[in-house]
């Protein structure tokens, strides 16, 4: 190695040694007679001192000419510092240099390579290789590495085999939009990039592989919302001869080990909640359980008192924002504005304060006597100082709006601490979702999810009521993973495709290989997939996945650093037997 | 779990326990009063016995109806066998069943699920999920998993970070043909799938990541020779602040650890050979060093004796096939036919036997006296019983042909034992290759490889003579990995692009981001990439990579199991702003 040590490892014990460090010039501070240089690499920062009368003048002159981000090699002696820096792991020592070599000069970077940078998003993405030098971004990728290693170690110990499934596969109409790849050797035909290795991992179960996993890139050509990427990474897992309970246990174990190994604590046993309860108590299938503030349904208490909004509503439901009675008029107006936003969708907000004397004062006092308001208080189990926030309207829409309001209140009250981790299994998802517009059912998870055996009779009579052996792992209101016990019987799978509107031919053309496979001895099996980018950002205490991806794309699916996608040559198009209609229009 | 134990783990110590096994019916042997059933899973085989008067008749009747590959669950007691089977790890015990449950019946598979199958290649590829049940194929993928884990463990211990680089990147004209992906959001533009993460790993070095690796899918749209796949896997690695020596040491360590952990032996220190020596002594840059039979150049000994073929040849070169003097006329004719094949390309073969009395008898005795033939013998260091095989012609072509002949002789003499592993570093590759047809230089490794500093002056005067800091790891004549110290200086990189025929605009359009990056503090760096599929097949003692890939494609790039690639809908094409010219022609 060109270095003997890294910039993060020298301590008092090394004093007296002659070392060579390589790294980037973080900064120089020229005090005239003394020049300090901070040398940085991925392991840390080490101070180098050029002192008049101690180090040669030429060396100090040379150091004076080193700009930020120059790559240098410095050989010198490790010395104890006079003024130790307790905030720096190497703060007890400094280097007294004997030789300085510039390995590569550097232009002034377009933004500061510091924890707090002056670079805007666009600039940082264009010069992503410089942004990656900053500690916070680098640490995110180190965290990602450690999480991946932890996952692999756990699954390897549990007898899982990592098997690579193909990236060039086949386009299917179900699910999100596919990215496709024209085949030169098969003109007029296209591969698709996988949205997940779902069918392949099921085939591996049919093959007897028993316990499979893969940390694998997946692809979705979707319009990119703030925090989606066209390529993303899954921890993809499948097991045979298991029940749902086995899967929950196995992957609860994996997640707990990640917490222990990477965050240094064990979150304990994960609570479980049915989908029905999650929707009823939190209005969401991914409740943030860092704080309670559960929904209270009020229909029975509020109806028949002449308030038309409540009387006509399918659902009247509220939350108790404990200790918030002191909210000002302005704050309450803000909350009313909040719930009326289109993306929240409520028509208005009713509130009630529980005053210190126990009386309740509401925004709809003219309809409700104190006696009735006391019943509200009871329903919410509210105490003096509490604030009751109530929405009314169509059930689904109102729950969704109250979920948003609950999260907003949690945020305002500081109840959503990023270092407080509350995992939760949500179980018993519905098998199907009815799409009103299209008048058809869609698979809530995917078409391979098995119905609960006891609900199978409902498939003919009331498909919407059928529950699936499907489960999500939710942490702090974010879906981290999801999976199901799969169908392993050809006829059940065929019925499922039919229910989802596939003709027999379509089912055969798209998934014939899987239906066939089920006839040659398919074991009972199930699995789960984790969104690895999301999991990393969750562990890193961040909201966005982008900074946990080395080279992410922007919201238009562009990599602005390498300027991709880009046009390709006419010769390439011709070889692929395709024509660009954009080209043709020119 | 639906099982208490696997089919591979029960031993005498378990006798008396009641267990439940799940698996596939390998076979049943019905002896009337006793029926034997072999139950298989990925862990092994366990015998279940249904005996008249011991097990219930209904059970035996049920077992009689179980076909091959039925998936069953069997609960019973572990008993000691009368006739133990020492060839089976579970051969000391058998299961005396109490309950049998069919988890899924199976149609008769289209080929035998046995180590030796009756299924042809095409059938096995169509039903790959059944082929994967066979022990030899399953073991290949288990080996692959173990090798990947071993690599990750080693590199993690050495401070390498696994960083995922993007799959949707940018098409570049250099190298092999790209697979491309039309961008819906950027009409008329295309992503490309990476042939390797080369530029990204170099950017990570510029970012200070210092030690990077990734086990990563790469893609090349090439006409598929027997043993190429359009998608393949690399172990991709890069290090900063290193010399070539550091890289060789690090990855020799990695390879040795793989041998120790997976094959159970340490191959010792890897010898090194210059490219020039490899070509001179073996006629190949990937010599198979399991056997010697090095080339001996004979120009000085053979010329001027009136044999026109030798007198006019640029190179006369031969090998000593020790102990082969007893080869028959027929065998020698076969060898002559062999070297004349178009893919070998020699015009003829001269041979000479060293007889027991020390005399040499050659196929060209009329031109050479015994005295001269004794000089041949000396040049080859030959002994009585040896056979000398000699080719003549243009130097490159003749070396290539003699390499083929040498390998053929090694094969015939049983010197290429698949369990004998001889790793070798080939170093000092030329930087450039001259393409006669196009009258231009190509990068031998890739355009980012750095010339040896001492050869830089030759870049202007004699580029073909410039050696690179490039190296290959060769095992048993197969290139397993290759890499180089990279250019990290913008101006050297720009000169290199120019030498390779890039205009300044082209270089900027294709690799501007990398040239830019070199100006912001790029450290000296270098790396290596291993062909992981090839490495697995090498460790597995096989010639083909296909059986070390779970779901490979055939020579037309098709996955015949899922029937991909396939046509996509007009709506998809329209969304992507492309048109299929094959469609249009219909």
mmCIF file with all atom_site columns, N, CA and C in Angstrom, chain A residues 244-276:
data_model
loop_
_atom_site.group_PDB
_atom_site.id
_atom_site.type_symbol
_atom_site.label_atom_id
_atom_site.label_alt_id
_atom_site.label_comp_id
_atom_site.label_asym_id
_atom_site.label_entity_id
_atom_site.label_seq_id
_atom_site.pdbx_PDB_ins_code
_atom_site.Cartn_x
_atom_site.Cartn_y
_atom_site.Cartn_z
_atom_site.occupancy
_atom_site.B_iso_or_equiv
_atom_site.pdbx_formal_charge
_atom_site.auth_seq_id
_atom_site.auth_comp_id
_atom_site.auth_asym_id
_atom_site.auth_atom_id
_atom_site.pdbx_PDB_model_num
ATOM 1  N N  . UNK A 1 244 ? -47.281 -19.594 8.034  1.00 0.00 ? 244 UNK A N  1
ATOM 2  C CA . UNK A 1 244 ? -47.054 -18.158 8.193  1.00 0.00 ? 244 UNK A CA 1
ATOM 3  C C  . UNK A 1 244 ? -46.235 -17.880 9.457  1.00 0.00 ? 244 UNK A C  1
ATOM 4  N N  . UNK A 1 245 ? -46.543 -18.608 10.513 1.00 0.00 ? 245 UNK A N  1
ATOM 5  C CA . UNK A 1 245 ? -45.851 -18.392 11.787 1.00 0.00 ? 245 UNK A CA 1
ATOM 6  C C  . UNK A 1 245 ? -44.334 -18.586 11.633 1.00 0.00 ? 245 UNK A C  1
ATOM 7  N N  . UNK A 1 246 ? -43.925 -19.605 10.881 1.00 0.00 ? 246 UNK A N  1
ATOM 8  C CA . UNK A 1 246 ? -42.486 -19.861 10.682 1.00 0.00 ? 246 UNK A CA 1
ATOM 9  C C  . UNK A 1 246 ? -41.817 -18.678 10.000 1.00 0.00 ? 246 UNK A C  1
ATOM 10 N N  . UNK A 1 247 ? -42.531 -18.113 9.024  1.00 0.00 ? 247 UNK A N  1
ATOM 11 C CA . UNK A 1 247 ? -41.946 -16.992 8.279  1.00 0.00 ? 247 UNK A CA 1
ATOM 12 C C  . UNK A 1 247 ? -41.828 -15.770 9.174  1.00 0.00 ? 247 UNK A C  1
ATOM 13 N N  . UNK A 1 248 ? -42.890 -15.487 9.928  1.00 0.00 ? 248 UNK A N  1
ATOM 14 C CA . UNK A 1 248 ? -42.823 -14.325 10.818 1.00 0.00 ? 248 UNK A CA 1
ATOM 15 C C  . UNK A 1 248 ? -41.672 -14.490 11.815 1.00 0.00 ? 248 UNK A C  1
ATOM 16 N N  . UNK A 1 249 ? -41.544 -15.674 12.389 1.00 0.00 ? 249 UNK A N  1
ATOM 17 C CA . UNK A 1 249 ? -40.475 -15.908 13.368 1.00 0.00 ? 249 UNK A CA 1
ATOM 18 C C  . UNK A 1 249 ? -39.097 -15.715 12.731 1.00 0.00 ? 249 UNK A C  1
ATOM 19 N N  . UNK A 1 250 ? -38.920 -16.319 11.548 1.00 0.00 ? 250 UNK A N  1
ATOM 20 C CA . UNK A 1 250 ? -37.611 -16.278 10.896 1.00 0.00 ? 250 UNK A CA 1
ATOM 21 C C  . UNK A 1 250 ? -37.190 -14.839 10.589 1.00 0.00 ? 250 UNK A C  1
ATOM 22 N N  . UNK A 1 251 ? -38.121 -14.048 10.071 1.00 0.00 ? 251 UNK A N  1
ATOM 23 C CA . UNK A 1 251 ? -37.721 -12.723 9.617  1.00 0.00 ? 251 UNK A CA 1
ATOM 24 C C  . UNK A 1 251 ? -37.829 -11.666 10.709 1.00 0.00 ? 251 UNK A C  1
ATOM 25 N N  . UNK A 1 252 ? -38.582 -11.988 11.740 1.00 0.00 ? 252 UNK A N  1
ATOM 26 C CA . UNK A 1 252 ? -38.478 -11.167 12.949 1.00 0.00 ? 252 UNK A CA 1
ATOM 27 C C  . UNK A 1 252 ? -37.068 -11.356 13.522 1.00 0.00 ? 252 UNK A C  1
ATOM 28 N N  . UNK A 1 253 ? -36.601 -12.583 13.504 1.00 0.00 ? 253 UNK A N  1
ATOM 29 C CA . UNK A 1 253 ? -35.236 -12.858 13.973 1.00 0.00 ? 253 UNK A CA 1
ATOM 30 C C  . UNK A 1 253 ? -34.199 -12.102 13.155 1.00 0.00 ? 253 UNK A C  1
ATOM 31 N N  . UNK A 1 254 ? -34.389 -12.086 11.842 1.00 0.00 ? 254 UNK A N  1
ATOM 32 C CA . UNK A 1 254 ? -33.436 -11.389 10.972 1.00 0.00 ? 254 UNK A CA 1
ATOM 33 C C  . UNK A 1 254 ? -33.429 -9.892  11.287 1.00 0.00 ? 254 UNK A C  1
ATOM 34 N N  . UNK A 1 255 ? -34.616 -9.324  11.426 1.00 0.00 ? 255 UNK A N  1
ATOM 35 C CA . UNK A 1 255 ? -34.714 -7.878  11.662 1.00 0.00 ? 255 UNK A CA 1
ATOM 36 C C  . UNK A 1 255 ? -34.135 -7.524  13.030 1.00 0.00 ? 255 UNK A C  1
ATOM 37 N N  . UNK A 1 256 ? -34.432 -8.359  14.025 1.00 0.00 ? 256 UNK A N  1
ATOM 38 C CA . UNK A 1 256 ? -33.879 -8.092  15.357 1.00 0.00 ? 256 UNK A CA 1
ATOM 39 C C  . UNK A 1 256 ? -32.363 -8.168  15.334 1.00 0.00 ? 256 UNK A C  1
ATOM 40 N N  . UNK A 1 257 ? -31.820 -9.157  14.593 1.00 0.00 ? 257 UNK A N  1
ATOM 41 C CA . UNK A 1 257 ? -30.351 -9.252  14.533 1.00 0.00 ? 257 UNK A CA 1
ATOM 42 C C  . UNK A 1 257 ? -29.757 -8.000  13.892 1.00 0.00 ? 257 UNK A C  1
ATOM 43 N N  . UNK A 1 258 ? -30.430 -7.485  12.861 1.00 0.00 ? 258 UNK A N  1
ATOM 44 C CA . UNK A 1 258 ? -29.937 -6.240  12.241 1.00 0.00 ? 258 UNK A CA 1
ATOM 45 C C  . UNK A 1 258 ? -29.927 -5.107  13.259 1.00 0.00 ? 258 UNK A C  1
ATOM 46 N N  . UNK A 1 259 ? -30.986 -4.995  14.046 1.00 0.00 ? 259 UNK A N  1
ATOM 47 C CA . UNK A 1 259 ? -31.016 -3.945  15.076 1.00 0.00 ? 259 UNK A CA 1
ATOM 48 C C  . UNK A 1 259 ? -29.874 -4.140  16.070 1.00 0.00 ? 259 UNK A C  1
ATOM 49 N N  . UNK A 1 260 ? -29.694 -5.377  16.506 1.00 0.00 ? 260 UNK A N  1
ATOM 50 C CA . UNK A 1 260 ? -28.653 -5.640  17.499 1.00 0.00 ? 260 UNK A CA 1
ATOM 51 C C  . UNK A 1 260 ? -27.275 -5.335  16.907 1.00 0.00 ? 260 UNK A C  1
ATOM 52 N N  . UNK A 1 261 ? -27.021 -5.830  15.689 1.00 0.00 ? 261 UNK A N  1
ATOM 53 C CA . UNK A 1 261 ? -25.675 -5.708  15.126 1.00 0.00 ? 261 UNK A CA 1
ATOM 54 C C  . UNK A 1 261 ? -25.357 -4.294  14.650 1.00 0.00 ? 261 UNK A C  1
ATOM 55 N N  . UNK A 1 262 ? -26.368 -3.600  14.159 1.00 0.00 ? 262 UNK A N  1
ATOM 56 C CA . UNK A 1 262 ? -26.087 -2.309  13.528 1.00 0.00 ? 262 UNK A CA 1
ATOM 57 C C  . UNK A 1 262 ? -26.488 -1.133  14.410 1.00 0.00 ? 262 UNK A C  1
ATOM 58 N N  . UNK A 1 263 ? -27.589 -1.273  15.155 1.00 0.00 ? 263 UNK A N  1
ATOM 59 C CA . UNK A 1 263 ? -28.020 -0.170  16.012 1.00 0.00 ? 263 UNK A CA 1
ATOM 60 C C  . UNK A 1 263 ? -27.679 -0.407  17.483 1.00 0.00 ? 263 UNK A C  1
ATOM 61 N N  . UNK A 1 264 ? -27.269 -1.612  17.801 1.00 0.00 ? 264 UNK A N  1
ATOM 62 C CA . UNK A 1 264 ? -26.836 -1.862  19.169 1.00 0.00 ? 264 UNK A CA 1
ATOM 63 C C  . UNK A 1 264 ? -27.944 -2.070  20.186 1.00 0.00 ? 264 UNK A C  1
ATOM 64 N N  . UNK A 1 265 ? -29.163 -2.357  19.730 1.00 0.00 ? 265 UNK A N  1
ATOM 65 C CA . UNK A 1 265 ? -30.192 -2.709  20.704 1.00 0.00 ? 265 UNK A CA 1
ATOM 66 C C  . UNK A 1 265 ? -31.179 -3.705  20.095 1.00 0.00 ? 265 UNK A C  1
ATOM 67 N N  . UNK A 1 266 ? -31.856 -4.421  20.979 1.00 0.00 ? 266 UNK A N  1
ATOM 68 C CA . UNK A 1 266 ? -32.830 -5.429  20.560 1.00 0.00 ? 266 UNK A CA 1
ATOM 69 C C  . UNK A 1 266 ? -34.223 -4.852  20.764 1.00 0.00 ? 266 UNK A C  1
ATOM 70 N N  . UNK A 1 267 ? -34.986 -4.691  19.691 1.00 0.00 ? 267 UNK A N  1
ATOM 71 C CA . UNK A 1 267 ? -36.325 -4.100  19.845 1.00 0.00 ? 267 UNK A CA 1
ATOM 72 C C  . UNK A 1 267 ? -37.330 -5.046  20.487 1.00 0.00 ? 267 UNK A C  1
ATOM 73 N N  . UNK A 1 268 ? -36.922 -6.258  20.834 1.00 0.00 ? 268 UNK A N  1
ATOM 74 C CA . UNK A 1 268 ? -37.841 -7.193  21.493 1.00 0.00 ? 268 UNK A CA 1
ATOM 75 C C  . UNK A 1 268 ? -38.821 -7.815  20.516 1.00 0.00 ? 268 UNK A C  1
ATOM 76 N N  . UNK A 1 269 ? -39.762 -8.583  21.075 1.00 0.00 ? 269 UNK A N  1
ATOM 77 C CA . UNK A 1 269 ? -40.731 -9.289  20.240 1.00 0.00 ? 269 UNK A CA 1
ATOM 78 C C  . UNK A 1 269 ? -41.619 -8.273  19.509 1.00 0.00 ? 269 UNK A C  1
ATOM 79 N N  . UNK A 1 270 ? -41.917 -8.543  18.228 1.00 0.00 ? 270 UNK A N  1
ATOM 80 C CA . UNK A 1 270 ? -42.726 -7.594  17.457 1.00 0.00 ? 270 UNK A CA 1
ATOM 81 C C  . UNK A 1 270 ? -44.207 -7.845  17.726 1.00 0.00 ? 270 UNK A C  1
ATOM 82 N N  . UNK A 1 271 ? -44.946 -6.807  18.088 1.00 0.00 ? 271 UNK A N  1
ATOM 83 C CA . UNK A 1 271 ? -46.397 -7.000  18.213 1.00 0.00 ? 271 UNK A CA 1
ATOM 84 C C  . UNK A 1 271 ? -47.021 -7.309  16.852 1.00 0.00 ? 271 UNK A C  1
ATOM 85 N N  . UNK A 1 272 ? -48.226 -7.852  16.875 1.00 0.00 ? 272 UNK A N  1
ATOM 86 C CA . UNK A 1 272 ? -48.942 -8.160  15.635 1.00 0.00 ? 272 UNK A CA 1
ATOM 87 C C  . UNK A 1 272 ? -50.315 -7.513  15.673 1.00 0.00 ? 272 UNK A C  1
ATOM 88 N N  . UNK A 1 273 ? -50.804 -7.133  14.530 1.00 0.00 ? 273 UNK A N  1
ATOM 89 C CA . UNK A 1 273 ? -52.108 -6.489  14.449 1.00 0.00 ? 273 UNK A CA 1
ATOM 90 C C  . UNK A 1 273 ? -52.762 -6.936  13.151 1.00 0.00 ? 273 UNK A C  1
ATOM 91 N N  . UNK A 1 274 ? -54.048 -7.211  13.207 1.00 0.00 ? 274 UNK A N  1
ATOM 92 C CA . UNK A 1 274 ? -54.734 -7.592  11.970 1.00 0.00 ? 274 UNK A CA 1
ATOM 93 C C  . UNK A 1 274 ? -54.912 -6.350  11.100 1.00 0.00 ? 274 UNK A C  1
ATOM 94 N N  . UNK A 1 275 ? -55.013 -6.594  9.816  1.00 0.00 ? 275 UNK A N  1
ATOM 95 C CA . UNK A 1 275 ? -55.289 -5.496  8.882  1.00 0.00 ? 275 UNK A CA 1
ATOM 96 C C  . UNK A 1 275 ? -56.547 -4.760  9.306  1.00 0.00 ? 275 UNK A C  1
ATOM 97 N N  . UNK A 1 276 ? -57.569 -5.517  9.706  1.00 0.00 ? 276 UNK A N  1
ATOM 98 C CA . UNK A 1 276 ? -58.841 -4.900  10.098 1.00 0.00 ? 276 UNK A CA 1
ATOM 99 C C  . UNK A 1 276 ? -58.633 -3.956  11.279 1.00 0.00 ? 276 UNK A C  1
#
